[in-house]
Tab-separated table of C-alpha atoms in Angstrom:
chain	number	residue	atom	x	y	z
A	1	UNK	CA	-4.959	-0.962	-24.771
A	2	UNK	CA	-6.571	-4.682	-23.585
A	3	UNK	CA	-7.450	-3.760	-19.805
A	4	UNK	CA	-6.024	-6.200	-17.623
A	5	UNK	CA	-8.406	-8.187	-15.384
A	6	UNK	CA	-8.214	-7.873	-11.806
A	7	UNK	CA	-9.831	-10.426	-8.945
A	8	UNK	CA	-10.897	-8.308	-6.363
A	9	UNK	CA	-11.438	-10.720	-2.797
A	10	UNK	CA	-14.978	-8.976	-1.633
A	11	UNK	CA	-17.012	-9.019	1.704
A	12	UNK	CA	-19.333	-6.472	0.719
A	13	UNK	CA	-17.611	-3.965	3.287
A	14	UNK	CA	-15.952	-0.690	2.989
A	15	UNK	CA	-12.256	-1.778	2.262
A	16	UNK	CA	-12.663	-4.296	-0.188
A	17	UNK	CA	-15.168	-1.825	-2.330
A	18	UNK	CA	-12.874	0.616	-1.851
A	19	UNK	CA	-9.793	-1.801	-3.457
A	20	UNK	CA	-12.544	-2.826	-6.288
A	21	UNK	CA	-13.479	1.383	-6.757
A	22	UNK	CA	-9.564	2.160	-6.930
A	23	UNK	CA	-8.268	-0.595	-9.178
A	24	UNK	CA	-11.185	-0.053	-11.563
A	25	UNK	CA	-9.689	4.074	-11.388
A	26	UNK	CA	-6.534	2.953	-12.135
A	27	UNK	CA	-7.658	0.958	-15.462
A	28	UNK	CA	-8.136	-2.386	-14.306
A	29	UNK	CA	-11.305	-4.650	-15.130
A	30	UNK	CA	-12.494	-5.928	-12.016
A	31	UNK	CA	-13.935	-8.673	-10.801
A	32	UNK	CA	-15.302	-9.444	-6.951
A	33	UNK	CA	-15.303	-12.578	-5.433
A	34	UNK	CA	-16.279	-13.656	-2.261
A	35	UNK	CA	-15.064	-16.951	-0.624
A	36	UNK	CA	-17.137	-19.733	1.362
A	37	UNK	CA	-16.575	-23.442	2.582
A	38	UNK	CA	-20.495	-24.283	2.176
A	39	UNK	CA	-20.796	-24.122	6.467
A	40	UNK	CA	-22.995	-20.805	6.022
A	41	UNK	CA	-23.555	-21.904	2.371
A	42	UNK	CA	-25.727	-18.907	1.703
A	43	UNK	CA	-23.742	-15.995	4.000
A	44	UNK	CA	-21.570	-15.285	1.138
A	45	UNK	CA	-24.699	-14.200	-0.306
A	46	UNK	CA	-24.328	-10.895	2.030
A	47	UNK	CA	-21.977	-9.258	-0.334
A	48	UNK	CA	-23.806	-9.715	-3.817
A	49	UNK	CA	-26.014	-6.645	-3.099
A	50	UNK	CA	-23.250	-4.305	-2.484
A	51	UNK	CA	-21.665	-5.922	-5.305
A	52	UNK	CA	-24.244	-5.308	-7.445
A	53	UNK	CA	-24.376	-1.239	-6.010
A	54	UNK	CA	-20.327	-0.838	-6.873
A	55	UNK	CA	-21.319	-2.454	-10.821
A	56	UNK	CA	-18.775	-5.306	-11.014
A	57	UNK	CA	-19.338	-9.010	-11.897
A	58	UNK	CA	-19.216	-10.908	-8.347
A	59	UNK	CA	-18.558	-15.066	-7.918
A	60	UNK	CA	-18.260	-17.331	-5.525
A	61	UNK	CA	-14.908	-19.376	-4.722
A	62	UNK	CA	-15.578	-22.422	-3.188
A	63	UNK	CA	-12.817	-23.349	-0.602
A	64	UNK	CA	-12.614	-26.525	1.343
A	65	UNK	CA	-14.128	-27.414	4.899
A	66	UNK	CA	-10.838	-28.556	6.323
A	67	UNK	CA	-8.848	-24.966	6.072
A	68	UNK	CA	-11.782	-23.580	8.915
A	69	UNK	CA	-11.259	-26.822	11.111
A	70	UNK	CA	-7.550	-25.951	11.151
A	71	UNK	CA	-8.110	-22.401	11.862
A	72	UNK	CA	-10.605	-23.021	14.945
A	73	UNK	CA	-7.646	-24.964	16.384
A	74	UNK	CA	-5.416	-22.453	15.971
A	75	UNK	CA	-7.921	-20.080	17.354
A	76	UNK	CA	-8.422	-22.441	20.478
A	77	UNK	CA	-4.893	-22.711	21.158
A	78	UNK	CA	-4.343	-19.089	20.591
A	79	UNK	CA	-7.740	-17.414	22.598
A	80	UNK	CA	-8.032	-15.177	20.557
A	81	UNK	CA	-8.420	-15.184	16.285
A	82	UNK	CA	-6.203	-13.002	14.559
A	83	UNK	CA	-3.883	-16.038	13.532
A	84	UNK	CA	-6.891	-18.323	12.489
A	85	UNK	CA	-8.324	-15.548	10.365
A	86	UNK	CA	-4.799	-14.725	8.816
A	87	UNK	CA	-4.283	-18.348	7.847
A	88	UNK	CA	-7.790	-18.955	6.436
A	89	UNK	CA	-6.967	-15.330	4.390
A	90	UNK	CA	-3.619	-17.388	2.685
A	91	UNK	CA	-5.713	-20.183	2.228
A	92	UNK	CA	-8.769	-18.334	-0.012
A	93	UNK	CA	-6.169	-16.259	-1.189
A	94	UNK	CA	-4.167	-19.620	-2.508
A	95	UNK	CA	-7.642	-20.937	-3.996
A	96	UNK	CA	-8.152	-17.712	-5.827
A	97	UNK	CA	-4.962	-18.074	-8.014
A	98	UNK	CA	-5.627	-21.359	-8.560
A	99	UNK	CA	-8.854	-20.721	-10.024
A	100	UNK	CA	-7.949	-17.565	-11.736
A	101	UNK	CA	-3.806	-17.547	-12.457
A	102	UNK	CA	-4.695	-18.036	-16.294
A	103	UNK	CA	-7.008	-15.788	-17.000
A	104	UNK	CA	-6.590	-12.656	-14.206
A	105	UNK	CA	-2.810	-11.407	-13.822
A	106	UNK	CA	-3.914	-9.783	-10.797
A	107	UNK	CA	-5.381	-10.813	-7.407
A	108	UNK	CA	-6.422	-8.075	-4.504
A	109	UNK	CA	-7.339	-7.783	-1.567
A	110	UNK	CA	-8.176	-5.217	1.212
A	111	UNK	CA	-5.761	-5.569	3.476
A	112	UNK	CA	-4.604	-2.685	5.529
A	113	UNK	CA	-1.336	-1.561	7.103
A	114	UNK	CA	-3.083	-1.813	10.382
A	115	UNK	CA	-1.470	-4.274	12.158
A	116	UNK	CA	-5.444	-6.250	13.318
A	117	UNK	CA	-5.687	-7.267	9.979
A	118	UNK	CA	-4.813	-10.755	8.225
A	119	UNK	CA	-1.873	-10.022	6.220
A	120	UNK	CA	0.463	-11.823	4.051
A	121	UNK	CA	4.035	-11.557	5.115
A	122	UNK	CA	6.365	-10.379	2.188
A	123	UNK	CA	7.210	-14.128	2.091
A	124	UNK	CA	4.372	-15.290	1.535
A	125	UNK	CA	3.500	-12.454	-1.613
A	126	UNK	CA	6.720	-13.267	-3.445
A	127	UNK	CA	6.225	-17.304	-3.203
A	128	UNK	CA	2.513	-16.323	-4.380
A	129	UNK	CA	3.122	-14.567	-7.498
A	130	UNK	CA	6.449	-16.775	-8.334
A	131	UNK	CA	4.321	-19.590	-8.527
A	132	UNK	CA	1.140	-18.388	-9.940
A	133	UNK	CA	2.550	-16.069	-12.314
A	134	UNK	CA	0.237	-13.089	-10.467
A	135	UNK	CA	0.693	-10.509	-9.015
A	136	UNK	CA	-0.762	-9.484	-5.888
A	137	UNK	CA	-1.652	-6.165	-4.555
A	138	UNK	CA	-2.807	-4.832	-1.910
A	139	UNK	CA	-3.777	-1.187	-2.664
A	140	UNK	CA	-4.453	-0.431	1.307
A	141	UNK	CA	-1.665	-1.382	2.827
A	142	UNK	CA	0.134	1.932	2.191
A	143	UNK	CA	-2.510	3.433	4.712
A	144	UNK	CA	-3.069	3.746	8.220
A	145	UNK	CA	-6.874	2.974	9.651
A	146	UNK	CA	-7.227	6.908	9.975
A	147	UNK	CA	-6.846	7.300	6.277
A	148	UNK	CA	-8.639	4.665	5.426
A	149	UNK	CA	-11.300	5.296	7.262
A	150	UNK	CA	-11.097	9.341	6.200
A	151	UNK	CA	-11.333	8.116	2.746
A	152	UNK	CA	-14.130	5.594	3.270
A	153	UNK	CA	-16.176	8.239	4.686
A	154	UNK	CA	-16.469	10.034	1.534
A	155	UNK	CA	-16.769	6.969	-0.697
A	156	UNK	CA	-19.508	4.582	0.595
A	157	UNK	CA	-22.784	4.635	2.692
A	158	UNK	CA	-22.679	1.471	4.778
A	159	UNK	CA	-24.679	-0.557	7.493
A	160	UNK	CA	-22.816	-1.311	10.404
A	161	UNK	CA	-23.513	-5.176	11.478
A	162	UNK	CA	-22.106	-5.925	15.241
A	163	UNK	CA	-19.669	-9.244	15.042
A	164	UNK	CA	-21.795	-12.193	15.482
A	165	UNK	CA	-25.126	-10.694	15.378
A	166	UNK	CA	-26.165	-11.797	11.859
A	167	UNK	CA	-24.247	-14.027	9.083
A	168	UNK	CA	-21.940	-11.742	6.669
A	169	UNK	CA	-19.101	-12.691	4.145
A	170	UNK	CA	-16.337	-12.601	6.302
A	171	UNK	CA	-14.293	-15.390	7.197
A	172	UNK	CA	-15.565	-15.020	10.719
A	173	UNK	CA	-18.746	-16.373	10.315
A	174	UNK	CA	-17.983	-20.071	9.212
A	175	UNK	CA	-14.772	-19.879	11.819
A	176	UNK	CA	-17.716	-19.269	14.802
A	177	UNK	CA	-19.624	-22.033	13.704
A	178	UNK	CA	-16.946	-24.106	12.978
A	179	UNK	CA	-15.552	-23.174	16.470
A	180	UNK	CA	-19.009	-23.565	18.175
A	181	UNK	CA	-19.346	-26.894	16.883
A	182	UNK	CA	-16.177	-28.055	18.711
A	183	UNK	CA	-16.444	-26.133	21.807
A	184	UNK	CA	-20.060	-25.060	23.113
A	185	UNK	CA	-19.728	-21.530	24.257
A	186	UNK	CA	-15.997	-21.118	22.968
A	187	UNK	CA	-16.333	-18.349	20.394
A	188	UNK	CA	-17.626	-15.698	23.004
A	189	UNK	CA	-14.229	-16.398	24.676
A	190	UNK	CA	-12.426	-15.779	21.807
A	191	UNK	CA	-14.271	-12.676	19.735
A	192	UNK	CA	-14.290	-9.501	20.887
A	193	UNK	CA	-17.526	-8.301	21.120
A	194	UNK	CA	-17.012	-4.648	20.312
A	195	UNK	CA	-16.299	-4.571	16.600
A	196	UNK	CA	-18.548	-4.314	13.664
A	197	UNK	CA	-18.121	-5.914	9.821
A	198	UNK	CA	-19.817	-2.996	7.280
A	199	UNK	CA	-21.848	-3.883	4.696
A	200	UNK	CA	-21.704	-1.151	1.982
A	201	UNK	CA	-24.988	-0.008	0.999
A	202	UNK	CA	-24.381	3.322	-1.723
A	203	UNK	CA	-21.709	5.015	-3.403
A	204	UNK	CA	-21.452	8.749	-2.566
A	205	UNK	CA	-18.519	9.369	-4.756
A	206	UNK	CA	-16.356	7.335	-7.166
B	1	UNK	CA	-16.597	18.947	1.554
B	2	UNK	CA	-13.782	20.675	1.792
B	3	UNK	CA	-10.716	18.840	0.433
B	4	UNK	CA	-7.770	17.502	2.559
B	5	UNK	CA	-4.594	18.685	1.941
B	6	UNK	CA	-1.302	16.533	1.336
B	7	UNK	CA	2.291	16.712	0.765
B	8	UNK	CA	3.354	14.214	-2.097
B	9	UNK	CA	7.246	13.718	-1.428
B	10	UNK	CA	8.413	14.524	-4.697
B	11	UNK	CA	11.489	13.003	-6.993
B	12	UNK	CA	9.680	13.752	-10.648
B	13	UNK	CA	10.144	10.003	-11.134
B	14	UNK	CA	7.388	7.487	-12.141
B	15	UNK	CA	6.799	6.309	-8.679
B	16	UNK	CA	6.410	9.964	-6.850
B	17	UNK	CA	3.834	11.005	-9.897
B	18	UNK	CA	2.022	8.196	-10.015
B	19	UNK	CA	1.368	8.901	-6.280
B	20	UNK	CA	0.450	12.184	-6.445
B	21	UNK	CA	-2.206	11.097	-9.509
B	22	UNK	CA	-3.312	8.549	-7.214
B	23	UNK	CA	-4.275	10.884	-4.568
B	24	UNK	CA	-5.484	13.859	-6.585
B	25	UNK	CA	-8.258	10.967	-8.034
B	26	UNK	CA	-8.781	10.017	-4.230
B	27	UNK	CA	-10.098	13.916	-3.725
B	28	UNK	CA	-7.227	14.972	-1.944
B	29	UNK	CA	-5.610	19.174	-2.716
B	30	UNK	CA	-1.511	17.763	-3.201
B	31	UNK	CA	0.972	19.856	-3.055
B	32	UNK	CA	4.509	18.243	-4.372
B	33	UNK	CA	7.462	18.735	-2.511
B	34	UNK	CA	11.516	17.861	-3.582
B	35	UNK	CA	13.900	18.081	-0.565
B	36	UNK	CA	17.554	19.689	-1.392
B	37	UNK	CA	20.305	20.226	1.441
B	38	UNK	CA	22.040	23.153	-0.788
B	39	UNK	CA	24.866	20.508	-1.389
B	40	UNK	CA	23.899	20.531	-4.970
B	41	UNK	CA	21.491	23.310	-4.875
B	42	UNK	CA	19.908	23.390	-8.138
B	43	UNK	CA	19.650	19.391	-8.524
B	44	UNK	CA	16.054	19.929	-7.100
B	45	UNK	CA	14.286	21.648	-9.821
B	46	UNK	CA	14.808	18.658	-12.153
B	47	UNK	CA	11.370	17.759	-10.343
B	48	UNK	CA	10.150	21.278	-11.432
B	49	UNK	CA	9.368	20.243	-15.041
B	50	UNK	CA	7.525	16.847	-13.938
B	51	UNK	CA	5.869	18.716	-11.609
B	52	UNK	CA	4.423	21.536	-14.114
B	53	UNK	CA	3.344	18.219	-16.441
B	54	UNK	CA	1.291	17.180	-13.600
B	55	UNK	CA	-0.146	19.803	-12.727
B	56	UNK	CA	0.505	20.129	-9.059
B	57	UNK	CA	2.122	23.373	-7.135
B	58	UNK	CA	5.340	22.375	-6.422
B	59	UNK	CA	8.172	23.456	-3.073
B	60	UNK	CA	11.719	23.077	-2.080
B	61	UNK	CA	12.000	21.362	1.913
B	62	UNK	CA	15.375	22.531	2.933
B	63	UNK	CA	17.538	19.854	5.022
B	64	UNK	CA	20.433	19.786	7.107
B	65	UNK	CA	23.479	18.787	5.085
B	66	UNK	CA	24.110	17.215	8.475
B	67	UNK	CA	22.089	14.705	7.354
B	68	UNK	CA	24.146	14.028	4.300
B	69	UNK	CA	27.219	13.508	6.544
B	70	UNK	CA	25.828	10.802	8.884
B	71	UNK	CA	24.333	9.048	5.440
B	72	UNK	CA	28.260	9.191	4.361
B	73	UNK	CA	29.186	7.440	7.303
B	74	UNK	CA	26.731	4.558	6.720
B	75	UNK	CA	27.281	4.247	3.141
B	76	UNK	CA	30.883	4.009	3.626
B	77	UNK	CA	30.742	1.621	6.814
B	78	UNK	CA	28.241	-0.766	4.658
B	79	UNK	CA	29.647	-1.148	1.233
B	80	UNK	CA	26.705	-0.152	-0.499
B	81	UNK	CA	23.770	3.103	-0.237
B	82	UNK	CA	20.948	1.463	0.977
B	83	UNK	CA	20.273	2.394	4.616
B	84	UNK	CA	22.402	5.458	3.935
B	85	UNK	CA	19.365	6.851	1.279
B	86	UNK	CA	16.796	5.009	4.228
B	87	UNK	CA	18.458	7.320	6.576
B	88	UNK	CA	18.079	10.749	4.963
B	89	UNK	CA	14.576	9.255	3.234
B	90	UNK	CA	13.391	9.340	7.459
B	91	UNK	CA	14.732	12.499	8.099
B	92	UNK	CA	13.231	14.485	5.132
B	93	UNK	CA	10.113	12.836	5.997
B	94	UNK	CA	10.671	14.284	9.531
B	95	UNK	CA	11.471	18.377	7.919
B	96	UNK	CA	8.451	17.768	5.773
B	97	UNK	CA	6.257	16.914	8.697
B	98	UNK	CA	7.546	19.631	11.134
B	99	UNK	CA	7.279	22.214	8.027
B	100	UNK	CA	3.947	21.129	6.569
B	101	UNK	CA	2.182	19.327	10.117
B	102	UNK	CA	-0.281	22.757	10.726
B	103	UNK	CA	-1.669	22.930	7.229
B	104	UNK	CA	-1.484	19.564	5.743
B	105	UNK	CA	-2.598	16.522	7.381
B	106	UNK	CA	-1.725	13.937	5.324
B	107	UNK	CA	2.300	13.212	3.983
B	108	UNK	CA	2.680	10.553	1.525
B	109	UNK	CA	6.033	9.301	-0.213
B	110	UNK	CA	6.654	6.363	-3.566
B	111	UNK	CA	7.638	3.663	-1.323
B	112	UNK	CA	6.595	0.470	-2.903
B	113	UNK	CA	6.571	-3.419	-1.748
B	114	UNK	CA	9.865	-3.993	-3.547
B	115	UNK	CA	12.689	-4.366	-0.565
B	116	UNK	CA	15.270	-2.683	-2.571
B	117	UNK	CA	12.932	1.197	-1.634
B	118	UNK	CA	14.137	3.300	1.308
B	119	UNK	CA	10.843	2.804	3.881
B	120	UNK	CA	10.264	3.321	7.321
B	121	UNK	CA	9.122	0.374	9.258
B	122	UNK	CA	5.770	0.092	10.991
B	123	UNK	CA	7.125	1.877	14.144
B	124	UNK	CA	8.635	4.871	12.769
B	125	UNK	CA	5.250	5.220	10.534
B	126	UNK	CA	3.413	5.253	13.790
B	127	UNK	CA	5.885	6.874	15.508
B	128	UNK	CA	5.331	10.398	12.848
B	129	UNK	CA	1.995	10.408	13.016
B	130	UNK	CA	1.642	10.522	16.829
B	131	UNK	CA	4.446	13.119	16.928
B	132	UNK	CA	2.657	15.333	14.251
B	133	UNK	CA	-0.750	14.528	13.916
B	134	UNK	CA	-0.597	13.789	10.518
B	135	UNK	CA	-1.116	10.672	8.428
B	136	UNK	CA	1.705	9.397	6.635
B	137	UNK	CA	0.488	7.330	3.358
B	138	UNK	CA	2.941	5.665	1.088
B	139	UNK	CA	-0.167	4.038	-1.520
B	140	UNK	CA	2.561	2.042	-3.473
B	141	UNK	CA	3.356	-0.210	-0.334
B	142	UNK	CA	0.599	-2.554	-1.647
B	143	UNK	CA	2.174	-3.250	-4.925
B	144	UNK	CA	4.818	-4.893	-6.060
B	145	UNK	CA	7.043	-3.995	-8.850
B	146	UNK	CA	5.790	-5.680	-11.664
B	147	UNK	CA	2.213	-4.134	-10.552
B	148	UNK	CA	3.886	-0.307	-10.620
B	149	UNK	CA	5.973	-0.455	-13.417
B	150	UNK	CA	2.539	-1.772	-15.908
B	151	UNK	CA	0.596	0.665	-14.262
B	152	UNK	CA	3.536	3.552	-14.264
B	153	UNK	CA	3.756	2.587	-18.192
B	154	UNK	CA	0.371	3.227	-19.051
B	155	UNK	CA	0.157	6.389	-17.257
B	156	UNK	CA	3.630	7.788	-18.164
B	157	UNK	CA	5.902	8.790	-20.785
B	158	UNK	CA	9.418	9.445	-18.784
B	159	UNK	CA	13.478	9.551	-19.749
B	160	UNK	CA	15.627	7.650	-18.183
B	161	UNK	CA	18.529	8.796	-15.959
B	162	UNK	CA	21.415	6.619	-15.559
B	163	UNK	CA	22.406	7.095	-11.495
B	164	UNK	CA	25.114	9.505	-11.655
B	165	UNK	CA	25.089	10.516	-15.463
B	166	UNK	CA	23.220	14.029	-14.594
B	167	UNK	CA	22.110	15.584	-11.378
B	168	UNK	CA	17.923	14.675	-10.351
B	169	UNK	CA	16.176	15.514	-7.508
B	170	UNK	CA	16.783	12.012	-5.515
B	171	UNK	CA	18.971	11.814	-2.834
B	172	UNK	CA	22.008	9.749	-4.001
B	173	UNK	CA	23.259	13.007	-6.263
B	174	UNK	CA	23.810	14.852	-2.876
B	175	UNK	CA	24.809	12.073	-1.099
B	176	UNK	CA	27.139	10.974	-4.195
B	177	UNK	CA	29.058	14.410	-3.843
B	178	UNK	CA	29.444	14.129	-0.213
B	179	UNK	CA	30.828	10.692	-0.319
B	180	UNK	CA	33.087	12.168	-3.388
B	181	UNK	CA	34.398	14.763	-0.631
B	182	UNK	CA	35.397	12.262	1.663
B	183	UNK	CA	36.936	9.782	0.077
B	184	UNK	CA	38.223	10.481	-3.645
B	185	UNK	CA	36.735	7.031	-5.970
B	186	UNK	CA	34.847	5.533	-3.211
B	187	UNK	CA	31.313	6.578	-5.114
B	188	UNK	CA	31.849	4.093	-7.979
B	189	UNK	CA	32.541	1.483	-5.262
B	190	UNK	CA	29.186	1.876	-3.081
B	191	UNK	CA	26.902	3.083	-5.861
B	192	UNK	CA	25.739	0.021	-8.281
B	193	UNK	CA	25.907	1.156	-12.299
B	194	UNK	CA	22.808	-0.343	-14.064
B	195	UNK	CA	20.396	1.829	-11.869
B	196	UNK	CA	18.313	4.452	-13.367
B	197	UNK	CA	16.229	7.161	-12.086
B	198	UNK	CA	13.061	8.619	-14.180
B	199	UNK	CA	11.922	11.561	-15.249
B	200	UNK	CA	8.221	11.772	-16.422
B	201	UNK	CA	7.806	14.136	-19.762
B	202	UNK	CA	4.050	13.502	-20.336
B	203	UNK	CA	1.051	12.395	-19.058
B	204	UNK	CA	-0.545	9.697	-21.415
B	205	UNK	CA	-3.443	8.684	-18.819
B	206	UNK	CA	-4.922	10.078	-15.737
């Protein structure tokens, strides 16, 4: 049986390692990859070491500049960045199949059925895999943050890194700067300061 | 660690065992359960032999056949069974949480992606697990069905049932009689012909 080969969007943190742990259960041969626009050229970096602690190959996908300037006005108009975040998400999620459609039938990501995360609507999943011939999955959205969490618990070991307090893979950081850049003193309007990005630093259990 | 303990909503179909494989491999103690309103009161144990393949114990939920009625109504009012089988789907989930809540804190179900599944929406998810303290998983939401049916054919051998051929263990057989009841030939009218249910008859990979 030829495995089939799964791109697994990674941030180094506890849901997408636990999409990359569960696909690879289920048979599939993973593959992580973490997304940057060059703004924090080396913050993408943040996620090769747990990359390298779950044992899957991990690349870069380079997206373009533009896609974060559209999202800080979005995030200006809005106050607050939910909708930015969810439309750079489509975005990286759009350059993954580009870059992968022919040889990885399968694109992932961590998204949960908590409603705070980016999500694709249904929409937006059908026009993605009609076009790209892929199919996309999203392994967590069949579970509540309690669950998830639960679950995560027993999987990983992970460092807790406060929002904005040093650079990590997620989207947010080249949104801030991007948003910064615009606007001095904008982005501590618009992030809430109480929330943390995890940065998974040892498997307890597979 | 001790394990946590969940109900798998149980059919004996590909979707229902490939859920309650998913979660065994996710550490959690399942328990499979098939609901029967004693309208066709054997139908139920046709997810007794899936169930013994598995692996899993296995229990009867008893429901209203009140339930069955209203469903009739729905069915009959819309032309077709589809918020009729979402209507009874939401109640067993409801006898399976009252039942179970005390002793098992997570309930999960085979609703996937595809729109054609009985599912609750966000609200009634949230909605159950406030009521009961429980978490309510359904791990297929995530996946379209090109995604489940690869993954349900290299985990599965299974017969198929043509809808209405011989009793299983979903809801439309109980349903189907109590539309029958009602209203002599309206069954064939609501119930569409090229459906079929499965029935998993061996395990080929866990």
């Amino acid at each position: 049986m030829i495995k089939q080969k799964a791109i697994v969007l990674f941030s180094g943190g506890r849901d997408s390692s636990f999409v990359a742990l569960l696909l690879d259960s289920l048979g599939y041969d993973v593959t992580l990859v973490t997304a940057n626009a060059g703004i924090s050229p080396n913050s993408w970096k943040t996620a090769a070491k747990p990359a390298k602690i779950l044992g899957f190959p991990h690349e870069l996908v380079k997206v373009e500049k533009y896609i974060y300037e559209e999202a800080a006005k979005i995030a200006e108009k809005d106050g607050f960045p939910l909708n930015a975040i969810k439309h750079i998400h489509l975005k990286v999620i759009e350059a993954i199949a580009q870059k992968y459609c022919k040889t990885h039938k399968t694109i992932a990501d961590g998204t949960r059925r908590d409603d705070r995360t980016p999500r694709l609507t249904y929409q937006e999943m059908q026009s993605l895999e009609d076009r790209y011939k892929i199919s996309y999955v999203a392994p967590l959205l069949g579970f509540g943050h309690k669950a998830v969490n639960n679950l995560s618990d027993m999987m990983f070991e992970y460092d807790k890194i406060w929002t904005g307090k040093k650079p990590t893979a997620e989207y947010e950081i080249e949104l801030r700067l991007v948003l910064e850049k615009r606007k001095k003193g904008i982005v501590k309007k618009i992030f809430p300061k109480n929330h943390f990005h995890s940065v998974v630093t040892k498997v307890k259990k597979r």
